[in-house]
XYZ file of C-alpha atoms in Angstrom:
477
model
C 166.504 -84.404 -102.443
C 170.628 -85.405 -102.939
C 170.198 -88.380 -100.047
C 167.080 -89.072 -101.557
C 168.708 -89.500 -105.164
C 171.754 -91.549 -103.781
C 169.299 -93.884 -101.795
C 167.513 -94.737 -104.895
C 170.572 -94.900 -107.110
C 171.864 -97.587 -104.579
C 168.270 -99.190 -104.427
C 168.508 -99.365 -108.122
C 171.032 -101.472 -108.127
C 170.353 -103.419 -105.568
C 167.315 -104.428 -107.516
C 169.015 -105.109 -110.707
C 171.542 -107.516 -108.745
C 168.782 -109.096 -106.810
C 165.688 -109.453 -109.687
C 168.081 -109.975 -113.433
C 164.839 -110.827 -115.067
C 163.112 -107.913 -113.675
C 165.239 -104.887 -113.874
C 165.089 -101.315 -112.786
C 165.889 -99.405 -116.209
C 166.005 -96.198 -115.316
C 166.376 -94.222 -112.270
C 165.317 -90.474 -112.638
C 167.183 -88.185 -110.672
C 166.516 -84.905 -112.318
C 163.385 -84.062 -111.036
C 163.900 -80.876 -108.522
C 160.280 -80.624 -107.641
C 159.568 -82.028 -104.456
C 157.869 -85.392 -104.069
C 154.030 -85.420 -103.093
C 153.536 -88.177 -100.712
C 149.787 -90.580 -100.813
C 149.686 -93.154 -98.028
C 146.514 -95.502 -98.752
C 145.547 -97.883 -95.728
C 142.675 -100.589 -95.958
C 141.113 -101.833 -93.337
C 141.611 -106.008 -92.412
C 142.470 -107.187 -95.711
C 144.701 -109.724 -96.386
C 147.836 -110.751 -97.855
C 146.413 -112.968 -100.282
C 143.001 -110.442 -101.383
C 144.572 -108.982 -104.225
C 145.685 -110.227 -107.790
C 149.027 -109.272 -107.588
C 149.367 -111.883 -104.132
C 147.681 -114.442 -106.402
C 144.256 -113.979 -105.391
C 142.051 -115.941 -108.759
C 138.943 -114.941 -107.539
C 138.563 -111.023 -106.777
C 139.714 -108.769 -109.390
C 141.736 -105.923 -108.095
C 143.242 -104.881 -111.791
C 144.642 -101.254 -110.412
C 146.557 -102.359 -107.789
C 147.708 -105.040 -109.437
C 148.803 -102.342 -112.249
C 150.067 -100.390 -109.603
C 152.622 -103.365 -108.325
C 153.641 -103.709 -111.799
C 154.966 -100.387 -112.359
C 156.561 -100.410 -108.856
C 157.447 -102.681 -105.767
C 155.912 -105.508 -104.466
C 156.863 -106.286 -100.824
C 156.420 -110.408 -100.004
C 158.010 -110.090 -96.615
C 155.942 -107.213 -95.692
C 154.356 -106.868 -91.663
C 151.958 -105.483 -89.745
C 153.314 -103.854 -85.980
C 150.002 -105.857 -84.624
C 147.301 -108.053 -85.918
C 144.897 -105.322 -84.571
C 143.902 -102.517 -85.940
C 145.021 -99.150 -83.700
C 148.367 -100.593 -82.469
C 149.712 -100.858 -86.412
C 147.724 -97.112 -87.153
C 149.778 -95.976 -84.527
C 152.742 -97.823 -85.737
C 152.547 -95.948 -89.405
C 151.942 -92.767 -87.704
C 154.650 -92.111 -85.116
C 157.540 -94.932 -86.436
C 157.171 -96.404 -82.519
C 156.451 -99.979 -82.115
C 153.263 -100.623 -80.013
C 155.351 -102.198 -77.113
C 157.428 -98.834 -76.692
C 154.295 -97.027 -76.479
C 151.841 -99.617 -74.812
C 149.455 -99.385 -77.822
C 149.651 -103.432 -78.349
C 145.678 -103.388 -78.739
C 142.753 -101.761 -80.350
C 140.922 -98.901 -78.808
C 138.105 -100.493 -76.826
C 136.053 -100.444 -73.162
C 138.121 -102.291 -70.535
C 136.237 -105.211 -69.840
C 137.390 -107.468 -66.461
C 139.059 -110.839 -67.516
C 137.286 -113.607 -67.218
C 137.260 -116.869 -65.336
C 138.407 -118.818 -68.060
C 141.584 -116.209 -68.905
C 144.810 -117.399 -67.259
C 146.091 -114.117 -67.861
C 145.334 -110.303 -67.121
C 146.726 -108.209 -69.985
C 147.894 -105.045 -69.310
C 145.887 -102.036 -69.785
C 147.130 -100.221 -72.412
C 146.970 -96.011 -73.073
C 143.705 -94.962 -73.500
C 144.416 -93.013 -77.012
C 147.957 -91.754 -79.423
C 150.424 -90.347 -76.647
C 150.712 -86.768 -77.032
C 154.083 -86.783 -76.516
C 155.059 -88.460 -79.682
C 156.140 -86.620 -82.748
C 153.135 -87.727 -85.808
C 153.904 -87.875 -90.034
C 151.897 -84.879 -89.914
C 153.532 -82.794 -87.418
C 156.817 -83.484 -89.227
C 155.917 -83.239 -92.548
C 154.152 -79.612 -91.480
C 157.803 -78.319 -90.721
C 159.487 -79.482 -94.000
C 156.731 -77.420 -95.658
C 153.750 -80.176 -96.243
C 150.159 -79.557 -96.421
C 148.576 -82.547 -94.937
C 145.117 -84.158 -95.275
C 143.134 -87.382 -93.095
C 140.912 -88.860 -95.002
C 138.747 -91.955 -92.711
C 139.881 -94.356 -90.316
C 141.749 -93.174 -87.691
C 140.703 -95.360 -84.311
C 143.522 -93.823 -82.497
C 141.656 -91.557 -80.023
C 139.405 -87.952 -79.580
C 140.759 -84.844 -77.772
C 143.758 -84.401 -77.460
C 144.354 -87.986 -79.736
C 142.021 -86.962 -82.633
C 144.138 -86.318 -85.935
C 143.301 -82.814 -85.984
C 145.071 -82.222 -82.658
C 148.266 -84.830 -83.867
C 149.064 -82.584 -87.070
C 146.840 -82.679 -90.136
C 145.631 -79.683 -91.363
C 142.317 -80.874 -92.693
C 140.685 -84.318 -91.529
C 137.318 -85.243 -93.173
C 135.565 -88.833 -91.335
C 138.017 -89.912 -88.886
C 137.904 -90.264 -85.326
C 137.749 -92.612 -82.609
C 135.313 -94.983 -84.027
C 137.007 -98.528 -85.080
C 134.376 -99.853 -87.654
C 131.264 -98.254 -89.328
C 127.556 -99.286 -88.691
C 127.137 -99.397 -92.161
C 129.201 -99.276 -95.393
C 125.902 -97.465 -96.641
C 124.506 -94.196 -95.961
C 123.978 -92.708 -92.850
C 127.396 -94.916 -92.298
C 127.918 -94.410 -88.569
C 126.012 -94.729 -85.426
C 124.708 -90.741 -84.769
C 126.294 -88.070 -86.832
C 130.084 -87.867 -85.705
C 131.234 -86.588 -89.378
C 128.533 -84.148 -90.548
C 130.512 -82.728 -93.122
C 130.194 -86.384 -94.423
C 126.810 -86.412 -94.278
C 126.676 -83.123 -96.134
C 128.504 -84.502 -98.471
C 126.484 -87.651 -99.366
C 122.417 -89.178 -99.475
C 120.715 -92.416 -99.078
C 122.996 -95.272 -101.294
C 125.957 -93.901 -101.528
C 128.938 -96.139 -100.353
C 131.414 -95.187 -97.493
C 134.575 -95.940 -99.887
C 133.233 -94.098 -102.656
C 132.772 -90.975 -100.508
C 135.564 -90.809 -98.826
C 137.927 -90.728 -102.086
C 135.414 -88.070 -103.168
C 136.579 -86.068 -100.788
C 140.437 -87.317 -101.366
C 140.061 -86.694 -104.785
C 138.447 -82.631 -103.960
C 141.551 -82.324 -101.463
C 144.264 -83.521 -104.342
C 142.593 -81.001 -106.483
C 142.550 -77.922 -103.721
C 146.163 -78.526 -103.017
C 147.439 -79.696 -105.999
C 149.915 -76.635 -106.577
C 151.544 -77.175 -103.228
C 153.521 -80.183 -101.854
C 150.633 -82.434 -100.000
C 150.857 -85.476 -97.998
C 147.532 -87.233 -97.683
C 146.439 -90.246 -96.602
C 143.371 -92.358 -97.603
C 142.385 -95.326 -94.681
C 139.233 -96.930 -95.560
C 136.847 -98.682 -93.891
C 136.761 -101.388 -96.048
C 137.106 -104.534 -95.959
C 136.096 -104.068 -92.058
C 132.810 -106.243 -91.213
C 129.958 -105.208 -91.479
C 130.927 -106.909 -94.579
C 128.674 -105.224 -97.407
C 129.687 -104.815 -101.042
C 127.692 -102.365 -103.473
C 125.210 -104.369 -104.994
C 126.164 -104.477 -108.485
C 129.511 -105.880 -107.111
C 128.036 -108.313 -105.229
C 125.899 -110.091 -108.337
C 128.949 -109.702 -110.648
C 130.838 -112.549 -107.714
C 127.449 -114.011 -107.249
C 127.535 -114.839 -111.125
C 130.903 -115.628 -111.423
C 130.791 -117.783 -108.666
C 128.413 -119.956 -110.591
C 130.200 -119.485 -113.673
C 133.372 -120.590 -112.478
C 132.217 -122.789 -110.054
C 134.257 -120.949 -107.561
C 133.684 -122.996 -103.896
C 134.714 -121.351 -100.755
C 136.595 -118.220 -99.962
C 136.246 -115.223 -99.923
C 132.650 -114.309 -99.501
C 130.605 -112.419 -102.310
C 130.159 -109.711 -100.133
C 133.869 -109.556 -99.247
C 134.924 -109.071 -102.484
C 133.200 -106.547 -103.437
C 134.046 -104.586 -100.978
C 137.547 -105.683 -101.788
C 136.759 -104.827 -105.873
C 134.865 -101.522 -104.657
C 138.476 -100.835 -102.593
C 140.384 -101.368 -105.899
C 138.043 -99.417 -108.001
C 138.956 -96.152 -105.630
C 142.525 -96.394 -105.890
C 142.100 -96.664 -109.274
C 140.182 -93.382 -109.453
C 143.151 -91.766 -107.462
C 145.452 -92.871 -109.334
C 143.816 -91.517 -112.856
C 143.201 -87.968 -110.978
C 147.267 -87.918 -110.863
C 147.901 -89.408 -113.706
C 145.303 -86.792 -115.738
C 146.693 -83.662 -113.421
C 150.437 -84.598 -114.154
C 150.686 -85.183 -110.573
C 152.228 -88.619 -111.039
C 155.257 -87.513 -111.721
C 156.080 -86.138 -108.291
C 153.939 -88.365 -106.471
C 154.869 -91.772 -104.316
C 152.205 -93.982 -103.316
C 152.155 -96.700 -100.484
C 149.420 -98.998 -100.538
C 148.948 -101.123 -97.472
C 146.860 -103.236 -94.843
C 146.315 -102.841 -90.831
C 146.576 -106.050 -89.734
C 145.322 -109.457 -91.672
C 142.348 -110.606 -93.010
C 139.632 -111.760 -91.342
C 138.586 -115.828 -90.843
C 136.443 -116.224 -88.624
C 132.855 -115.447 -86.989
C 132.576 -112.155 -86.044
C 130.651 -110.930 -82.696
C 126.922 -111.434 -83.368
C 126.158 -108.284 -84.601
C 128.495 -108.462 -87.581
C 128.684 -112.026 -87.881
C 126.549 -111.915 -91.266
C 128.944 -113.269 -94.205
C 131.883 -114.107 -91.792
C 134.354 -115.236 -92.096
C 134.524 -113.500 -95.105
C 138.071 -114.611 -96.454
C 141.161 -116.765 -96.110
C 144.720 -116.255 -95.599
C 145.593 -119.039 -97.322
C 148.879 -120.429 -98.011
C 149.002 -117.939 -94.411
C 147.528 -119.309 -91.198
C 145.551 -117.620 -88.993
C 144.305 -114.027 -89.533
C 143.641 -110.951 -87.836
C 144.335 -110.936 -84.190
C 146.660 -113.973 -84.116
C 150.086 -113.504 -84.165
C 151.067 -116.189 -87.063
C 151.450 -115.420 -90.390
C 147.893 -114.682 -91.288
C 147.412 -112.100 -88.575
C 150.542 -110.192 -89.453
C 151.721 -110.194 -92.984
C 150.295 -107.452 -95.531
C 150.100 -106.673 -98.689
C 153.067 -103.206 -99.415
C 153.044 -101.511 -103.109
C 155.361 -98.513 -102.969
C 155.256 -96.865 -106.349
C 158.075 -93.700 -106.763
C 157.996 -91.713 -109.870
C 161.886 -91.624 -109.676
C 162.243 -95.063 -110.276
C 161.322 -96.913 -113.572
C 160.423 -100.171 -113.423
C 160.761 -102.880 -116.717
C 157.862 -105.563 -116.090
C 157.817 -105.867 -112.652
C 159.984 -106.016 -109.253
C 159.020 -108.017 -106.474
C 161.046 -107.632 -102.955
C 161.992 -109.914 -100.447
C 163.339 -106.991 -97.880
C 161.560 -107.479 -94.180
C 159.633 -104.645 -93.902
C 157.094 -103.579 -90.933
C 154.250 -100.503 -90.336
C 157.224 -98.679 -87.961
C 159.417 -98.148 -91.030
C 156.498 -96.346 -92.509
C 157.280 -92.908 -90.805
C 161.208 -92.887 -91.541
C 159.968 -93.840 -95.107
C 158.181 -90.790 -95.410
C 161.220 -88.509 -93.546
C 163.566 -89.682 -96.561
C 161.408 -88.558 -99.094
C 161.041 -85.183 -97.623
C 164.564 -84.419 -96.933
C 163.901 -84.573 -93.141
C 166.217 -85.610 -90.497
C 163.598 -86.593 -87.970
C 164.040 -90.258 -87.205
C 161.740 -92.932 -85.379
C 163.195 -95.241 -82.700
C 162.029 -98.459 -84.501
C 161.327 -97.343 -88.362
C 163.673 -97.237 -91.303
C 163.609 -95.717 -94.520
C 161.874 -98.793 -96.824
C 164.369 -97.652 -99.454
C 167.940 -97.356 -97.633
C 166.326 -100.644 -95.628
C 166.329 -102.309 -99.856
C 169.472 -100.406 -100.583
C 171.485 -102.083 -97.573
C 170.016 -105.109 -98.345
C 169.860 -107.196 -94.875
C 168.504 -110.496 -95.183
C 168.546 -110.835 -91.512
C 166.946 -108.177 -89.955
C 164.747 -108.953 -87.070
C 160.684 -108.371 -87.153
C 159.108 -108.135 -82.986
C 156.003 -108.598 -82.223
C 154.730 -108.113 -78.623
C 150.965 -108.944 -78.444
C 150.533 -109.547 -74.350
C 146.307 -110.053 -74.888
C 143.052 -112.079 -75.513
C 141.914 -111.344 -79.353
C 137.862 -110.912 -80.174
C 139.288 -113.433 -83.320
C 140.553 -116.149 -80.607
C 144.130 -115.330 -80.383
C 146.198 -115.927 -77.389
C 148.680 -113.606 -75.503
C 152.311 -113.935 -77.024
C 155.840 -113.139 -78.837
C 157.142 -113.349 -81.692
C 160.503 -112.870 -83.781
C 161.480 -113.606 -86.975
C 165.025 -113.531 -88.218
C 165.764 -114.874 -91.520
C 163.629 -117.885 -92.482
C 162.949 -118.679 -88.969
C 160.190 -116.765 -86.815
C 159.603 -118.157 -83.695
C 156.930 -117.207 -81.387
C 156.376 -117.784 -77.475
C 152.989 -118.269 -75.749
C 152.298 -116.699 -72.437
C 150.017 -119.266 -71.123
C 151.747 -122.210 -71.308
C 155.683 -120.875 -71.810
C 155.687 -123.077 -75.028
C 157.843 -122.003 -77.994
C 156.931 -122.942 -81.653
C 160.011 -122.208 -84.287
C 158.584 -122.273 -87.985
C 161.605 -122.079 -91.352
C 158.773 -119.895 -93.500
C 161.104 -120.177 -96.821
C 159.814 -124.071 -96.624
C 156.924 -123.731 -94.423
C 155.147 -120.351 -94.809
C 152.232 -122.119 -93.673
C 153.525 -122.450 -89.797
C 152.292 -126.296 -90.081
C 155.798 -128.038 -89.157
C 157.037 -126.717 -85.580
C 160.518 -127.642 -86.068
C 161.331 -126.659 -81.886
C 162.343 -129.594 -80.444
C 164.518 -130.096 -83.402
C 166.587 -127.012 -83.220
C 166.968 -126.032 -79.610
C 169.989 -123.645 -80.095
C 168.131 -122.061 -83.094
C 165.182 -121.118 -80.214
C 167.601 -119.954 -77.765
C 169.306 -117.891 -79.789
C 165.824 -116.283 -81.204
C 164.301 -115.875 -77.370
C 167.424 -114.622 -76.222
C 166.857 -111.380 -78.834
C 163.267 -111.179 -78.579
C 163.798 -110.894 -74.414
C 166.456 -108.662 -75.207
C 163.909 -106.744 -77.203
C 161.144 -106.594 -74.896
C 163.752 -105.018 -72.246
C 164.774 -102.564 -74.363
C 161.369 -101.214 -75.248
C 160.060 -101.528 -71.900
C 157.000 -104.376 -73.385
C 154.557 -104.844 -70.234
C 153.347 -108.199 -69.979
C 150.394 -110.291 -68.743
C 150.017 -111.055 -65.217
C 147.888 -114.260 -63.339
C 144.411 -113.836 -63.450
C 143.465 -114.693 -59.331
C 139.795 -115.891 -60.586
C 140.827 -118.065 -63.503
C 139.151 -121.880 -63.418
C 140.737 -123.993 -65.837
């Protein structure tokens, strides 16, 4: 725990220097026992779904609790705008491009006349050869526990054969049929089915079973972590939710974004964190406990294939642009709530330090004292501690989205992200302090500034061995 203690001691007062009217009062560092680790992932929403990122419509009051006793992240981002790419991000610390993961699980379908490009085929599930959270929290002593979405593979890539010791509803399927009862297509998670009957809701059931694992291993140290379905189309709220948006829709005269339905699922989401979060709090467990809240990739905004297109697009990025499967803003940016029982927060701290799904893994190494480290992670808290306005965010995303995105790059540095399309060669430089939007491509205007970006980002690719599109021979513009 001693480079544990000094990396918050320095984060401490990094915070107090960087946030005077919201201060850091007291940093704990007597607490032997080691720290229990709960890693909550939802499922495509967005930076701007919550309360606490200035959502007015859905009500999300336990997260938004949960951000004011500990960290908010603004500069926080997704490894992909997809779904498995940033999973496997969080769970091996590798950036998708190292490991040719840059897309979700899915049939390889042949390109099509109108593609100028052939992406390359990616692996076909989580190498085996790469060292998991689970497998490395196992050795420093860690019981650990998958709870839902996984969409990383089945055999050798299933969770149970990465690492965790118990795994309960997650495998390779990306998306549910239903967020009701039966759930799935078949019966891939009978132990699930055991466990529930007609009406109950996906969410609900599988923090039932979190909350059953916190209490079977609450005497030892536990790492678990919770990845709904939710907000993931089929986009279907529990009915009572749905009429309380319905109504307040009217009341307010709310127009637009987000959809009933989407929030609440989105309210449903909140509602289970909030139930983990008073099982620790009522078992004294949240105390030695850190919690990261986060997102896979951005929220969703537009049609969906026709067999989930009902209430699409469900929400909005907005001040963002784009959403999941583009590679701007909206795509890429998530919400990040780190709460650490070793650090007490006055009011509330918000952080501007670039974060991304790779540092996830080191993250989680700190806290347990381990010396394991990922090639493209670092520890969230020695990342705040060093305080480095300018380091660089990648993005390699070489493919064709289902949500209309286009094969290409991106860096950002700074206040400047610039991102370079494969099908026409084009670069578009953004300054997101004064245009987090992406509406004013400021290119032409600062040439070096786009050299100088490209130049890293090549430099980048090389490094991590990104494969890249090729010419599609049957393309017809």
């Amino acid at each position: 725990m001693k480079n544990l203690k000094n990396a918050l001691i320095a984060f401490a007062v990094v915070l107090i220097s960087c946030n005077s009217a919201k201060k850091v009062v007291n940093t704990n560092t007597s607490n032997e026992k080691p720290l229990n680790i709960v890693l909550i992932v939802a499922d495509d929403l967005g930076w701007a779904d919550l309360g606490c990122y200035g959502n007015k419509f859905m009500e999300t009051p336990n997260l938004d609790a949960l951000a004011k006793k500990g960290i908010r992240f603004t500069n926080g981002y997704a490894a992909a705008p997809l779904c498995s790419p940033t999973r496997a991000s969080i769970i091996t610390g590798n950036n998708p491009a190292r490991i040719n993961f840059t897309e979700h699980l899915h049939g390889y379908s042949k390109p099509t006349p109108q593609q100028k490009l052939i992406p390359p085929t990616i692996v076909k599930g989580l190498p085996t050869d790469l060292l998991t959270l689970p497998q490395a929290l196992n050795k420093a002593g860690y019981y650990t526990g998958h709870i839902g979405k996984w969409h990383l593979g089945e055999g050798e890539s299933s969770p149970a054969a990465r690492g965790f010791d118990f795994v309960y509803g997650g495998g390779p399927q990306g998306l549910a049929k239903t967020h009701f009862y039966p759930f799935f297509w078949g019966n891939p998670y009978p132990s699930l089915i055991n466990d529930t009957k007609p009406g109950d809701y996906l969410a609900d059931a599988l923090t039932n079973r979190a909350l059953k694992f916190l209490d079977e291993h609450k005497a030892n140290k536990f790492f678990v972590e919770l990845n709904f379905y939710s907000p993931h189309v089929p986009i279907e709220g529990p009915k009572n939710l749905v009429k309380k948006y319905d109504d307040k829709r009217v009341k307010t005269n709310h127009q637009g974004l987000p959809e009933d339905e989407y929030a609440a699922m989105v309210d449903n989401l909140d509602y289970n964190v909030g139930r983990l979060l008073s099982y620790l709090k009522e078992n004294n467990l949240d105390k030695n406990t850190i919690i990261l809240f986060t997102s896979d990739n951005g929220g969703l905004t537009v049609e969906e294939v026709p067999a989930f297109a009902k209430h699409t697009p469900p929400t909005t990025n907005a001040p963002l642009k784009g959403g999941k499967g583009t590679i701007y803003e909206g795509g890429i940016r998530e919400p990040y709530i780190l709460y650490h029982p070793e650090m007490k927060v006055e009011n509330h701290v918000d952080s501007t330090t670039l974060i991304t799904s790779d540092d996830i893994f080191d993250t989680f190494m700190d806290i347990a004292g381990v010396k394991t480290k990922s090639p493209d992670g670092m520890s969230i808290l020695k990342n705040m501690a060093q305080h480095n306005p300018n380091r660089p965010y990648y993005l390699h995303f070489p493919h064709y989205s289902p949500q209309h995105g286009w094969p290409g790059d991106a860096i950002r540095v700074g206040d400047y992200k610039l991102i370079v399309w494969y099908e026409t060669g084009k670069s578009e430089l953004f300054n997101l302090r004064t245009d987090i939007g992406e509406s004013h491509d400021i290119a032409a205007k600062y040439p070096e500034k786009v050299a100088e970006l490209k130049k890293k980002l090549d430099a980048w690719k090389k490094d991590v061995g990104a494969k890249e599109p090729t010419a599609n021979p049957i393309y017809q513009p």
